[in-house]
């Protein structure tokens, strides 16, 4: 694929990611923020109880609580609106650009699929490997509900799971292509998918669990609502991206093809 075509697809992928980010922000704000507010309220109530027990109701306890109180740099209303929108939109643009590059590589190499179908397959693969598989091993948790001493370890494990999932996904695609001449496209795809599931299951068993990701006594309903909202945000992001980018890529590639197939105009020689 020509470099100028890849550049065009990259720009359109980032635009599609921006549009998808707008939809994802709406889902995150409506469906996710109530559970975040609820988790913060639970954490504040637990902190108040711990401060009351530590201070025995005396002035010393009040002084200790005042010393432990952290200055809030960004207010919660700003975090839940402007901060959330900025984070989701930047995330959408970045992933849109990466997915567009993956689309440029996959188009024509993973089967006889058109731009729309290839965009849908790319988005589905990205959603599965980058989010769904790591989510199944290390589900999302609301802020301030886990052990702060292990946040570095938990973050490392989560990104390690993402890396393993992406590598296993790429390996499954390569295996499927190599098996296709012998097994046929359908059987090769099934075999590669089964291998991906098996190896991923082994990785789930080998990697340690996040036993301290959620404090004891945290409301299960609130945790479930947050995780469903997190899953919904990612699903909406990738579905909208697949639809928008598939349309934009189809138009861009159709225009390139039409321009390449237009014969050059030859002027007739002047009569002598």
C-alpha atoms as an extended CHARMM CRD file, in Angstrom:
* protein
*
       272  EXT
         1         1  UNK       CA              0.0000000000        0.0000000000        0.0000000000  PROA      1               0.0000000000
         2         2  UNK       CA              1.3150000000        3.4210000000       -0.9680000000  PROA      2               0.0000000000
         3         3  UNK       CA              2.6080000000        5.6750000000        1.7940000000  PROA      3               0.0000000000
         4         4  UNK       CA              0.1750000000        8.4520000000        0.9130000000  PROA      4               0.0000000000
         5         5  UNK       CA             -2.7320000000        5.9940000000        1.2060000000  PROA      5               0.0000000000
         6         6  UNK       CA             -1.5330000000        4.8390000000        4.6020000000  PROA      6               0.0000000000
         7         7  UNK       CA             -1.2540000000        8.4620000000        5.7230000000  PROA      7               0.0000000000
         8         8  UNK       CA             -4.8050000000        9.1370000000        4.5470000000  PROA      8               0.0000000000
         9         9  UNK       CA             -6.0970000000        6.0860000000        6.3840000000  PROA      9               0.0000000000
        10        10  UNK       CA             -4.1710000000        7.1020000000        9.5130000000  PROA      10              0.0000000000
        11        11  UNK       CA             -5.8120000000       10.5470000000        9.5400000000  PROA      11              0.0000000000
        12        12  UNK       CA             -9.2500000000        9.0420000000        8.9630000000  PROA      12              0.0000000000
        13        13  UNK       CA             -8.6280000000        6.4670000000       11.6640000000  PROA      13              0.0000000000
        14        14  UNK       CA             -7.8110000000        9.1960000000       14.1580000000  PROA      14              0.0000000000
        15        15  UNK       CA            -10.9420000000       11.0900000000       13.0960000000  PROA      15              0.0000000000
        16        16  UNK       CA            -13.0230000000        7.9370000000       13.5190000000  PROA      16              0.0000000000
        17        17  UNK       CA            -11.4120000000        7.4120000000       16.9140000000  PROA      17              0.0000000000
        18        18  UNK       CA            -12.3810000000       10.9450000000       17.9170000000  PROA      18              0.0000000000
        19        19  UNK       CA            -15.9950000000       10.3620000000       16.9110000000  PROA      19              0.0000000000
        20        20  UNK       CA            -16.0340000000        7.0100000000       18.6860000000  PROA      20              0.0000000000
        21        21  UNK       CA            -14.5500000000        8.7120000000       21.7420000000  PROA      21              0.0000000000
        22        22  UNK       CA            -17.4890000000       11.1210000000       21.8630000000  PROA      22              0.0000000000
        23        23  UNK       CA            -19.9410000000        8.2270000000       22.0280000000  PROA      23              0.0000000000
        24        24  UNK       CA            -17.7660000000        6.4170000000       24.5770000000  PROA      24              0.0000000000
        25        25  UNK       CA            -17.6350000000        9.5450000000       26.7430000000  PROA      25              0.0000000000
        26        26  UNK       CA            -21.4340000000        9.7170000000       26.7630000000  PROA      26              0.0000000000
        27        27  UNK       CA            -21.6320000000        6.1130000000       27.9530000000  PROA      27              0.0000000000
        28        28  UNK       CA            -18.8950000000        6.6550000000       30.5310000000  PROA      28              0.0000000000
        29        29  UNK       CA            -20.5690000000        9.7550000000       31.9200000000  PROA      29              0.0000000000
        30        30  UNK       CA            -24.0950000000        8.3480000000       32.0590000000  PROA      30              0.0000000000
        31        31  UNK       CA            -23.3010000000        4.7500000000       32.9660000000  PROA      31              0.0000000000
        32        32  UNK       CA            -19.9390000000        4.9100000000       34.7160000000  PROA      32              0.0000000000
        33        33  UNK       CA            -19.8500000000        8.0860000000       36.7730000000  PROA      33              0.0000000000
        34        34  UNK       CA            -22.6610000000        7.0860000000       39.1930000000  PROA      34              0.0000000000
        35        35  UNK       CA            -20.7360000000        3.9730000000       40.2440000000  PROA      35              0.0000000000
        36        36  UNK       CA            -17.5150000000        6.0060000000       40.5600000000  PROA      36              0.0000000000
        37        37  UNK       CA            -19.2820000000        8.5130000000       42.7990000000  PROA      37              0.0000000000
        38        38  UNK       CA            -20.6970000000        5.6410000000       44.8280000000  PROA      38              0.0000000000
        39        39  UNK       CA            -17.2780000000        4.0510000000       45.2940000000  PROA      39              0.0000000000
        40        40  UNK       CA            -15.7910000000        7.3680000000       46.4050000000  PROA      40              0.0000000000
        41        41  UNK       CA            -18.6250000000        7.7800000000       48.9170000000  PROA      41              0.0000000000
        42        42  UNK       CA            -17.9360000000        4.2840000000       50.2970000000  PROA      42              0.0000000000
        43        43  UNK       CA            -14.2260000000        5.0550000000       50.5990000000  PROA      43              0.0000000000
        44        44  UNK       CA            -14.8850000000        8.3470000000       52.3830000000  PROA      44              0.0000000000
        45        45  UNK       CA            -17.2480000000        6.6510000000       54.8200000000  PROA      45              0.0000000000
        46        46  UNK       CA            -14.6770000000        3.9640000000       55.5920000000  PROA      46              0.0000000000
        47        47  UNK       CA            -11.9420000000        6.5800000000       56.0570000000  PROA      47              0.0000000000
        48        48  UNK       CA            -14.1600000000        8.5530000000       58.4480000000  PROA      48              0.0000000000
        49        49  UNK       CA            -14.8370000000        5.4370000000       60.5050000000  PROA      49              0.0000000000
        50        50  UNK       CA            -11.1290000000        4.5790000000       60.6760000000  PROA      50              0.0000000000
        51        51  UNK       CA            -10.2800000000        8.1520000000       61.7410000000  PROA      51              0.0000000000
        52        52  UNK       CA            -12.9480000000        8.0670000000       64.4290000000  PROA      52              0.0000000000
        53        53  UNK       CA            -11.6540000000        4.7810000000       65.8330000000  PROA      53              0.0000000000
        54        54  UNK       CA             -8.0330000000        5.9640000000       65.7220000000  PROA      54              0.0000000000
        55        55  UNK       CA             -8.7600000000        9.2660000000       67.4570000000  PROA      55              0.0000000000
        56        56  UNK       CA            -11.1670000000        7.8760000000       70.1000000000  PROA      56              0.0000000000
        57        57  UNK       CA            -13.2530000000       10.9910000000       69.5880000000  PROA      57              0.0000000000
        58        58  UNK       CA            -10.5210000000       13.3460000000       70.9320000000  PROA      58              0.0000000000
        59        59  UNK       CA             -8.7450000000       16.3620000000       69.4330000000  PROA      59              0.0000000000
        60        60  UNK       CA             -5.7440000000       14.1950000000       68.6390000000  PROA      60              0.0000000000
        61        61  UNK       CA             -7.8720000000       12.1650000000       66.2140000000  PROA      61              0.0000000000
        62        62  UNK       CA             -9.0950000000       15.3300000000       64.5260000000  PROA      62              0.0000000000
        63        63  UNK       CA             -5.5170000000       16.5400000000       64.1620000000  PROA      63              0.0000000000
        64        64  UNK       CA             -4.4170000000       13.2190000000       62.6790000000  PROA      64              0.0000000000
        65        65  UNK       CA             -7.3110000000       13.2800000000       60.2190000000  PROA      65              0.0000000000
        66        66  UNK       CA             -6.3860000000       16.8350000000       59.2260000000  PROA      66              0.0000000000
        67        67  UNK       CA             -2.7800000000       15.8040000000       58.6520000000  PROA      67              0.0000000000
        68        68  UNK       CA             -3.8550000000       12.8740000000       56.4770000000  PROA      68              0.0000000000
        69        69  UNK       CA             -6.2620000000       14.9670000000       54.4100000000  PROA      69              0.0000000000
        70        70  UNK       CA             -4.8520000000       15.4860000000       50.9550000000  PROA      70              0.0000000000
        71        71  UNK       CA             -5.2800000000       18.6760000000       49.0040000000  PROA      71              0.0000000000
        72        72  UNK       CA             -7.6600000000       18.2270000000       46.0830000000  PROA      72              0.0000000000
        73        73  UNK       CA             -5.9470000000       19.6550000000       42.9990000000  PROA      73              0.0000000000
        74        74  UNK       CA             -8.8280000000       19.0310000000       40.5840000000  PROA      74              0.0000000000
        75        75  UNK       CA            -12.4060000000       19.0940000000       41.8090000000  PROA      75              0.0000000000
        76        76  UNK       CA            -14.6250000000       16.0840000000       41.3250000000  PROA      76              0.0000000000
        77        77  UNK       CA            -17.0520000000       17.8920000000       38.9480000000  PROA      77              0.0000000000
        78        78  UNK       CA            -14.1360000000       18.7930000000       36.6710000000  PROA      78              0.0000000000
        79        79  UNK       CA            -12.7830000000       15.2390000000       36.8370000000  PROA      79              0.0000000000
        80        80  UNK       CA            -16.1500000000       13.7600000000       35.8640000000  PROA      80              0.0000000000
        81        81  UNK       CA            -16.7060000000       16.1120000000       32.9070000000  PROA      81              0.0000000000
        82        82  UNK       CA            -13.7290000000       17.8570000000       31.3290000000  PROA      82              0.0000000000
        83        83  UNK       CA            -11.1690000000       15.4200000000       32.6870000000  PROA      83              0.0000000000
        84        84  UNK       CA            -13.1760000000       12.3710000000       31.6470000000  PROA      84              0.0000000000
        85        85  UNK       CA            -13.8730000000       13.7970000000       28.1850000000  PROA      85              0.0000000000
        86        86  UNK       CA            -10.2140000000       14.6560000000       27.6160000000  PROA      86              0.0000000000
        87        87  UNK       CA             -9.0250000000       11.2240000000       28.6690000000  PROA      87              0.0000000000
        88        88  UNK       CA            -11.5720000000        9.3090000000       26.5960000000  PROA      88              0.0000000000
        89        89  UNK       CA            -11.0940000000       11.4620000000       23.4770000000  PROA      89              0.0000000000
        90        90  UNK       CA             -7.2940000000       11.2390000000       23.5800000000  PROA      90              0.0000000000
        91        91  UNK       CA             -7.6010000000        7.4910000000       24.1360000000  PROA      91              0.0000000000
        92        92  UNK       CA             -9.9750000000        7.1860000000       21.1780000000  PROA      92              0.0000000000
        93        93  UNK       CA             -7.7620000000        9.2040000000       18.8260000000  PROA      93              0.0000000000
        94        94  UNK       CA             -4.6420000000        7.2400000000       19.7850000000  PROA      94              0.0000000000
        95        95  UNK       CA             -6.2690000000        3.8350000000       19.4030000000  PROA      95              0.0000000000
        96        96  UNK       CA             -7.9630000000        4.9630000000       16.2040000000  PROA      96              0.0000000000
        97        97  UNK       CA             -4.5950000000        5.7850000000       14.6690000000  PROA      97              0.0000000000
        98        98  UNK       CA             -3.0830000000        2.4730000000       15.7630000000  PROA      98              0.0000000000
        99        99  UNK       CA             -6.1010000000        0.5290000000       14.4930000000  PROA      99              0.0000000000
       100       100  UNK       CA             -5.8820000000        2.3510000000       11.1470000000  PROA      100             0.0000000000
       101       101  UNK       CA             -2.2720000000        1.2270000000       10.7520000000  PROA      101             0.0000000000
       102       102  UNK       CA             -3.2880000000       -2.3440000000       11.6500000000  PROA      102             0.0000000000
       103       103  UNK       CA             -6.0800000000       -2.0720000000        9.0570000000  PROA      103             0.0000000000
       104       104  UNK       CA             -3.5710000000       -0.9280000000        6.4090000000  PROA      104             0.0000000000
       105       105  UNK       CA             -1.4880000000       -4.0280000000        7.0740000000  PROA      105             0.0000000000
       106       106  UNK       CA             -4.4310000000       -6.4400000000        7.2690000000  PROA      106             0.0000000000
       107       107  UNK       CA             -6.3110000000       -5.2790000000        4.1790000000  PROA      107             0.0000000000
       108       108  UNK       CA             -5.9600000000       -8.0170000000        1.5530000000  PROA      108             0.0000000000
       109       109  UNK       CA             -3.7490000000      -10.1690000000        3.7780000000  PROA      109             0.0000000000
       110       110  UNK       CA             -6.2640000000      -11.8950000000        6.0590000000  PROA      110             0.0000000000
       111       111  UNK       CA             -8.7770000000      -12.9040000000        3.4100000000  PROA      111             0.0000000000
       112       112  UNK       CA            -10.7830000000      -11.5000000000        0.5410000000  PROA      112             0.0000000000
       113       113  UNK       CA            -12.5570000000       -8.8790000000        2.6140000000  PROA      113             0.0000000000
       114       114  UNK       CA            -13.4500000000       -5.3690000000        1.5440000000  PROA      114             0.0000000000
       115       115  UNK       CA            -12.5340000000       -2.2510000000        3.5340000000  PROA      115             0.0000000000
       116       116  UNK       CA            -15.7150000000       -2.2730000000        5.6540000000  PROA      116             0.0000000000
       117       117  UNK       CA            -15.3660000000       -5.9340000000        6.6230000000  PROA      117             0.0000000000
       118       118  UNK       CA            -11.6590000000       -5.5240000000        7.2900000000  PROA      118             0.0000000000
       119       119  UNK       CA            -12.3560000000       -2.5110000000        9.5080000000  PROA      119             0.0000000000
       120       120  UNK       CA            -14.9390000000       -4.5330000000       11.4540000000  PROA      120             0.0000000000
       121       121  UNK       CA            -12.5230000000       -7.4540000000       11.8730000000  PROA      121             0.0000000000
       122       122  UNK       CA             -9.7130000000       -5.1260000000       12.9490000000  PROA      122             0.0000000000
       123       123  UNK       CA            -11.9310000000       -3.4360000000       15.5340000000  PROA      123             0.0000000000
       124       124  UNK       CA            -13.1990000000       -6.7880000000       16.8350000000  PROA      124             0.0000000000
       125       125  UNK       CA             -9.6590000000       -8.1280000000       17.1470000000  PROA      125             0.0000000000
       126       126  UNK       CA             -8.4980000000       -4.9620000000       18.9200000000  PROA      126             0.0000000000
       127       127  UNK       CA            -11.4230000000       -5.0240000000       21.3500000000  PROA      127             0.0000000000
       128       128  UNK       CA            -10.8110000000       -8.7060000000       22.1230000000  PROA      128             0.0000000000
       129       129  UNK       CA             -7.0520000000       -8.6220000000       22.5610000000  PROA      129             0.0000000000
       130       130  UNK       CA             -6.5270000000       -5.1440000000       24.0170000000  PROA      130             0.0000000000
       131       131  UNK       CA             -9.4880000000       -5.0680000000       26.3910000000  PROA      131             0.0000000000
       132       132  UNK       CA            -11.7480000000       -8.1230000000       26.6770000000  PROA      132             0.0000000000
       133       133  UNK       CA             -9.1210000000      -10.7880000000       27.3650000000  PROA      133             0.0000000000
       134       134  UNK       CA             -7.2020000000       -8.6770000000       29.9400000000  PROA      134             0.0000000000
       135       135  UNK       CA            -10.5600000000       -7.6720000000       31.4690000000  PROA      135             0.0000000000
       136       136  UNK       CA            -11.5240000000      -11.3100000000       31.9960000000  PROA      136             0.0000000000
       137       137  UNK       CA             -8.3090000000      -11.9200000000       33.9370000000  PROA      137             0.0000000000
       138       138  UNK       CA             -8.0380000000       -8.5560000000       35.7070000000  PROA      138             0.0000000000
       139       139  UNK       CA            -11.4970000000       -6.8960000000       35.7480000000  PROA      139             0.0000000000
       140       140  UNK       CA            -11.7340000000       -3.1450000000       36.0970000000  PROA      140             0.0000000000
       141       141  UNK       CA            -12.2540000000       -1.7470000000       39.5910000000  PROA      141             0.0000000000
       142       142  UNK       CA            -13.4830000000        1.6760000000       40.7230000000  PROA      142             0.0000000000
       143       143  UNK       CA            -10.9300000000        4.1210000000       42.1390000000  PROA      143             0.0000000000
       144       144  UNK       CA             -9.9380000000        3.9190000000       45.8070000000  PROA      144             0.0000000000
       145       145  UNK       CA            -11.2390000000        0.3950000000       46.4220000000  PROA      145             0.0000000000
       146       146  UNK       CA             -8.0020000000       -1.5870000000       46.2380000000  PROA      146             0.0000000000
       147       147  UNK       CA             -4.8620000000       -1.7710000000       48.2990000000  PROA      147             0.0000000000
       148       148  UNK       CA             -2.7710000000        1.3090000000       47.3380000000  PROA      148             0.0000000000
       149       149  UNK       CA              0.4390000000       -0.5300000000       48.2160000000  PROA      149             0.0000000000
       150       150  UNK       CA             -0.0290000000       -3.0010000000       45.3430000000  PROA      150             0.0000000000
       151       151  UNK       CA             -1.2160000000       -0.6510000000       42.6040000000  PROA      151             0.0000000000
       152       152  UNK       CA              2.1520000000       -0.8400000000       40.8380000000  PROA      152             0.0000000000
       153       153  UNK       CA              2.0780000000       -4.6360000000       40.8140000000  PROA      153             0.0000000000
       154       154  UNK       CA             -1.5250000000       -4.7290000000       39.6210000000  PROA      154             0.0000000000
       155       155  UNK       CA             -0.8180000000       -2.2350000000       36.8210000000  PROA      155             0.0000000000
       156       156  UNK       CA              2.1850000000       -4.2610000000       35.6730000000  PROA      156             0.0000000000
       157       157  UNK       CA              0.1740000000       -7.4790000000       35.5730000000  PROA      157             0.0000000000
       158       158  UNK       CA             -2.6190000000       -5.8160000000       33.6050000000  PROA      158             0.0000000000
       159       159  UNK       CA             -0.2910000000       -4.4560000000       30.9180000000  PROA      159             0.0000000000
       160       160  UNK       CA              1.5380000000       -7.7840000000       30.8020000000  PROA      160             0.0000000000
       161       161  UNK       CA             -1.7900000000       -9.4590000000       30.0850000000  PROA      161             0.0000000000
       162       162  UNK       CA             -2.4650000000       -6.9520000000       27.2990000000  PROA      162             0.0000000000
       163       163  UNK       CA              0.9290000000       -7.6660000000       25.7420000000  PROA      163             0.0000000000
       164       164  UNK       CA              0.4140000000      -11.4320000000       25.9320000000  PROA      164             0.0000000000
       165       165  UNK       CA             -3.0800000000      -11.1610000000       24.4930000000  PROA      165             0.0000000000
       166       166  UNK       CA             -1.9450000000       -9.0520000000       21.5320000000  PROA      166             0.0000000000
       167       167  UNK       CA              0.9970000000      -11.3480000000       20.7880000000  PROA      167             0.0000000000
       168       168  UNK       CA             -1.2010000000      -14.4300000000       20.9990000000  PROA      168             0.0000000000
       169       169  UNK       CA             -3.7410000000      -12.7760000000       18.7070000000  PROA      169             0.0000000000
       170       170  UNK       CA             -1.0570000000      -12.0230000000       16.1070000000  PROA      170             0.0000000000
       171       171  UNK       CA              0.2330000000      -15.5910000000       16.4020000000  PROA      171             0.0000000000
       172       172  UNK       CA             -3.2970000000      -16.9280000000       15.8800000000  PROA      172             0.0000000000
       173       173  UNK       CA             -3.6850000000      -14.8790000000       12.6850000000  PROA      173             0.0000000000
       174       174  UNK       CA             -0.3440000000      -16.1180000000       11.3480000000  PROA      174             0.0000000000
       175       175  UNK       CA             -1.2170000000      -19.7170000000       12.2160000000  PROA      175             0.0000000000
       176       176  UNK       CA             -4.5900000000      -19.3970000000       10.5330000000  PROA      176             0.0000000000
       177       177  UNK       CA             -3.0150000000      -18.1250000000        7.3220000000  PROA      177             0.0000000000
       178       178  UNK       CA             -0.4960000000      -20.9690000000        7.2380000000  PROA      178             0.0000000000
       179       179  UNK       CA             -3.1450000000      -23.6100000000        7.9020000000  PROA      179             0.0000000000
       180       180  UNK       CA             -5.5890000000      -22.2420000000        5.3320000000  PROA      180             0.0000000000
       181       181  UNK       CA             -4.0570000000      -23.9550000000        2.2490000000  PROA      181             0.0000000000
       182       182  UNK       CA             -4.3920000000      -27.3570000000        3.9390000000  PROA      182             0.0000000000
       183       183  UNK       CA             -7.5650000000      -26.9880000000        6.0160000000  PROA      183             0.0000000000
       184       184  UNK       CA             -9.4780000000      -24.3090000000        4.1910000000  PROA      184             0.0000000000
       185       185  UNK       CA            -10.2160000000      -20.8230000000        5.5130000000  PROA      185             0.0000000000
       186       186  UNK       CA            -13.0810000000      -21.8300000000        7.8250000000  PROA      186             0.0000000000
       187       187  UNK       CA            -11.3590000000      -24.8150000000        9.4590000000  PROA      187             0.0000000000
       188       188  UNK       CA             -8.0780000000      -22.9110000000        9.7240000000  PROA      188             0.0000000000
       189       189  UNK       CA             -9.8450000000      -20.0230000000       11.4560000000  PROA      189             0.0000000000
       190       190  UNK       CA            -11.5010000000      -22.4160000000       13.9100000000  PROA      190             0.0000000000
       191       191  UNK       CA             -8.1940000000      -24.1320000000       14.6610000000  PROA      191             0.0000000000
       192       192  UNK       CA             -6.3730000000      -20.8360000000       15.1820000000  PROA      192             0.0000000000
       193       193  UNK       CA             -9.1650000000      -19.5260000000       17.3890000000  PROA      193             0.0000000000
       194       194  UNK       CA             -9.1800000000      -22.6820000000       19.4770000000  PROA      194             0.0000000000
       195       195  UNK       CA             -5.4130000000      -22.4520000000       19.9180000000  PROA      195             0.0000000000
       196       196  UNK       CA             -5.7470000000      -18.8250000000       21.0200000000  PROA      196             0.0000000000
       197       197  UNK       CA             -8.3380000000      -19.7820000000       23.6440000000  PROA      197             0.0000000000
       198       198  UNK       CA             -6.2410000000      -22.6740000000       24.9670000000  PROA      198             0.0000000000
       199       199  UNK       CA             -3.0060000000      -20.7130000000       25.2720000000  PROA      199             0.0000000000
       200       200  UNK       CA             -4.8430000000      -17.7530000000       26.7890000000  PROA      200             0.0000000000
       201       201  UNK       CA             -6.3750000000      -20.0980000000       29.3620000000  PROA      201             0.0000000000
       202       202  UNK       CA             -2.8930000000      -21.3190000000       30.2680000000  PROA      202             0.0000000000
       203       203  UNK       CA             -1.7590000000      -17.7180000000       30.7010000000  PROA      203             0.0000000000
       204       204  UNK       CA             -4.7570000000      -17.0790000000       32.9760000000  PROA      204             0.0000000000
       205       205  UNK       CA             -3.7360000000      -20.0380000000       35.1370000000  PROA      205             0.0000000000
       206       206  UNK       CA             -0.0560000000      -19.0680000000       35.3100000000  PROA      206             0.0000000000
       207       207  UNK       CA             -0.3600000000      -15.3380000000       36.0030000000  PROA      207             0.0000000000
       208       208  UNK       CA             -1.1530000000      -14.4040000000       39.6260000000  PROA      208             0.0000000000
       209       209  UNK       CA             -4.5760000000      -13.1070000000       40.6070000000  PROA      209             0.0000000000
       210       210  UNK       CA             -5.3400000000       -9.6570000000       42.0010000000  PROA      210             0.0000000000
       211       211  UNK       CA             -6.6390000000      -10.8380000000       45.3580000000  PROA      211             0.0000000000
       212       212  UNK       CA             -6.3490000000       -7.3770000000       46.9280000000  PROA      212             0.0000000000
       213       213  UNK       CA             -7.8420000000       -5.3960000000       44.0240000000  PROA      213             0.0000000000
       214       214  UNK       CA            -11.0820000000       -4.8940000000       45.9610000000  PROA      214             0.0000000000
       215       215  UNK       CA            -11.3200000000       -4.2730000000       49.6870000000  PROA      215             0.0000000000
       216       216  UNK       CA            -13.4050000000       -6.6210000000       51.7910000000  PROA      216             0.0000000000
       217       217  UNK       CA            -16.9070000000       -5.3150000000       52.3570000000  PROA      217             0.0000000000
       218       218  UNK       CA            -17.1120000000       -3.2400000000       49.1830000000  PROA      218             0.0000000000
       219       219  UNK       CA            -20.6840000000       -3.4080000000       47.7870000000  PROA      219             0.0000000000
       220       220  UNK       CA            -20.8710000000       -6.1130000000       45.1300000000  PROA      220             0.0000000000
       221       221  UNK       CA            -23.6910000000       -4.3450000000       43.2730000000  PROA      221             0.0000000000
       222       222  UNK       CA            -21.6220000000       -1.1830000000       42.9230000000  PROA      222             0.0000000000
       223       223  UNK       CA            -18.6280000000       -3.1620000000       41.6860000000  PROA      223             0.0000000000
       224       224  UNK       CA            -20.7710000000       -5.0140000000       39.1400000000  PROA      224             0.0000000000
       225       225  UNK       CA            -22.2860000000       -1.7690000000       37.8390000000  PROA      225             0.0000000000
       226       226  UNK       CA            -18.8370000000       -0.2160000000       37.3860000000  PROA      226             0.0000000000
       227       227  UNK       CA            -17.5010000000       -3.2280000000       35.5070000000  PROA      227             0.0000000000
       228       228  UNK       CA            -20.5240000000       -3.3610000000       33.2090000000  PROA      228             0.0000000000
       229       229  UNK       CA            -20.1110000000        0.3470000000       32.4770000000  PROA      229             0.0000000000
       230       230  UNK       CA            -16.4070000000       -0.1320000000       31.7380000000  PROA      230             0.0000000000
       231       231  UNK       CA            -17.2020000000       -2.9800000000       29.3620000000  PROA      231             0.0000000000
       232       232  UNK       CA            -19.9200000000       -0.9150000000       27.6990000000  PROA      232             0.0000000000
       233       233  UNK       CA            -17.6010000000        2.0440000000       27.1280000000  PROA      233             0.0000000000
       234       234  UNK       CA            -15.0870000000       -0.1290000000       25.3000000000  PROA      234             0.0000000000
       235       235  UNK       CA            -17.7490000000       -1.9530000000       23.2840000000  PROA      235             0.0000000000
       236       236  UNK       CA            -19.3240000000        1.3170000000       22.1260000000  PROA      236             0.0000000000
       237       237  UNK       CA            -15.9100000000        2.7820000000       21.3090000000  PROA      237             0.0000000000
       238       238  UNK       CA            -14.9360000000       -0.0810000000       19.0190000000  PROA      238             0.0000000000
       239       239  UNK       CA            -18.3520000000       -0.5770000000       17.4070000000  PROA      239             0.0000000000
       240       240  UNK       CA            -18.6150000000        3.1080000000       16.4780000000  PROA      240             0.0000000000
       241       241  UNK       CA            -15.0140000000        3.1050000000       15.2720000000  PROA      241             0.0000000000
       242       242  UNK       CA            -15.6470000000        0.0730000000       13.0520000000  PROA      242             0.0000000000
       243       243  UNK       CA            -18.7090000000        1.6790000000       11.4580000000  PROA      243             0.0000000000
       244       244  UNK       CA            -17.2260000000        5.1660000000       10.9770000000  PROA      244             0.0000000000
       245       245  UNK       CA            -13.7580000000        4.0910000000        9.8950000000  PROA      245             0.0000000000
       246       246  UNK       CA            -15.1480000000        1.4020000000        7.5900000000  PROA      246             0.0000000000
       247       247  UNK       CA            -17.1730000000        4.0770000000        5.7970000000  PROA      247             0.0000000000
       248       248  UNK       CA            -14.2620000000        6.5400000000        5.6190000000  PROA      248             0.0000000000
       249       249  UNK       CA            -11.7860000000        3.8890000000        4.4870000000  PROA      249             0.0000000000
       250       250  UNK       CA            -14.1880000000        2.6420000000        1.8090000000  PROA      250             0.0000000000
       251       251  UNK       CA            -14.5560000000        6.1480000000        0.3750000000  PROA      251             0.0000000000
       252       252  UNK       CA            -10.8130000000        6.8640000000        0.5250000000  PROA      252             0.0000000000
       253       253  UNK       CA             -9.7980000000        3.6230000000       -1.1670000000  PROA      253             0.0000000000
       254       254  UNK       CA            -12.5640000000        3.8930000000       -3.7730000000  PROA      254             0.0000000000
       255       255  UNK       CA            -11.3520000000        7.3910000000       -4.6910000000  PROA      255             0.0000000000
       256       256  UNK       CA             -7.7600000000        6.1630000000       -4.9640000000  PROA      256             0.0000000000
       257       257  UNK       CA             -8.7980000000        3.2350000000       -7.1420000000  PROA      257             0.0000000000
       258       258  UNK       CA            -10.9160000000        5.4260000000       -9.4030000000  PROA      258             0.0000000000
       259       259  UNK       CA             -8.0570000000        7.8890000000       -9.8040000000  PROA      259             0.0000000000
       260       260  UNK       CA             -5.5910000000        5.1320000000      -10.6380000000  PROA      260             0.0000000000
       261       261  UNK       CA             -7.8810000000        3.5510000000      -13.2290000000  PROA      261             0.0000000000
       262       262  UNK       CA             -8.7200000000        6.8180000000      -15.0410000000  PROA      262             0.0000000000
       263       263  UNK       CA             -6.8480000000        6.7020000000      -18.3720000000  PROA      263             0.0000000000
       264       264  UNK       CA             -4.5930000000        9.6120000000      -19.2200000000  PROA      264             0.0000000000
       265       265  UNK       CA             -6.0140000000       12.0380000000      -21.7260000000  PROA      265             0.0000000000
       266       266  UNK       CA             -4.0320000000       12.0860000000      -24.9720000000  PROA      266             0.0000000000
       267       267  UNK       CA             -4.2210000000       15.1340000000      -27.1890000000  PROA      267             0.0000000000
       268       268  UNK       CA             -4.7460000000       14.4110000000      -30.8790000000  PROA      268             0.0000000000
       269       269  UNK       CA             -1.9110000000       15.6610000000      -33.1000000000  PROA      269             0.0000000000
       270       270  UNK       CA             -2.6190000000       18.8680000000      -35.0080000000  PROA      270             0.0000000000
       271       271  UNK       CA             -3.3080000000       18.5190000000      -38.7240000000  PROA      271             0.0000000000
       272       272  UNK       CA             -0.2940000000       19.4590000000      -40.7510000000  PROA      272             0.0000000000
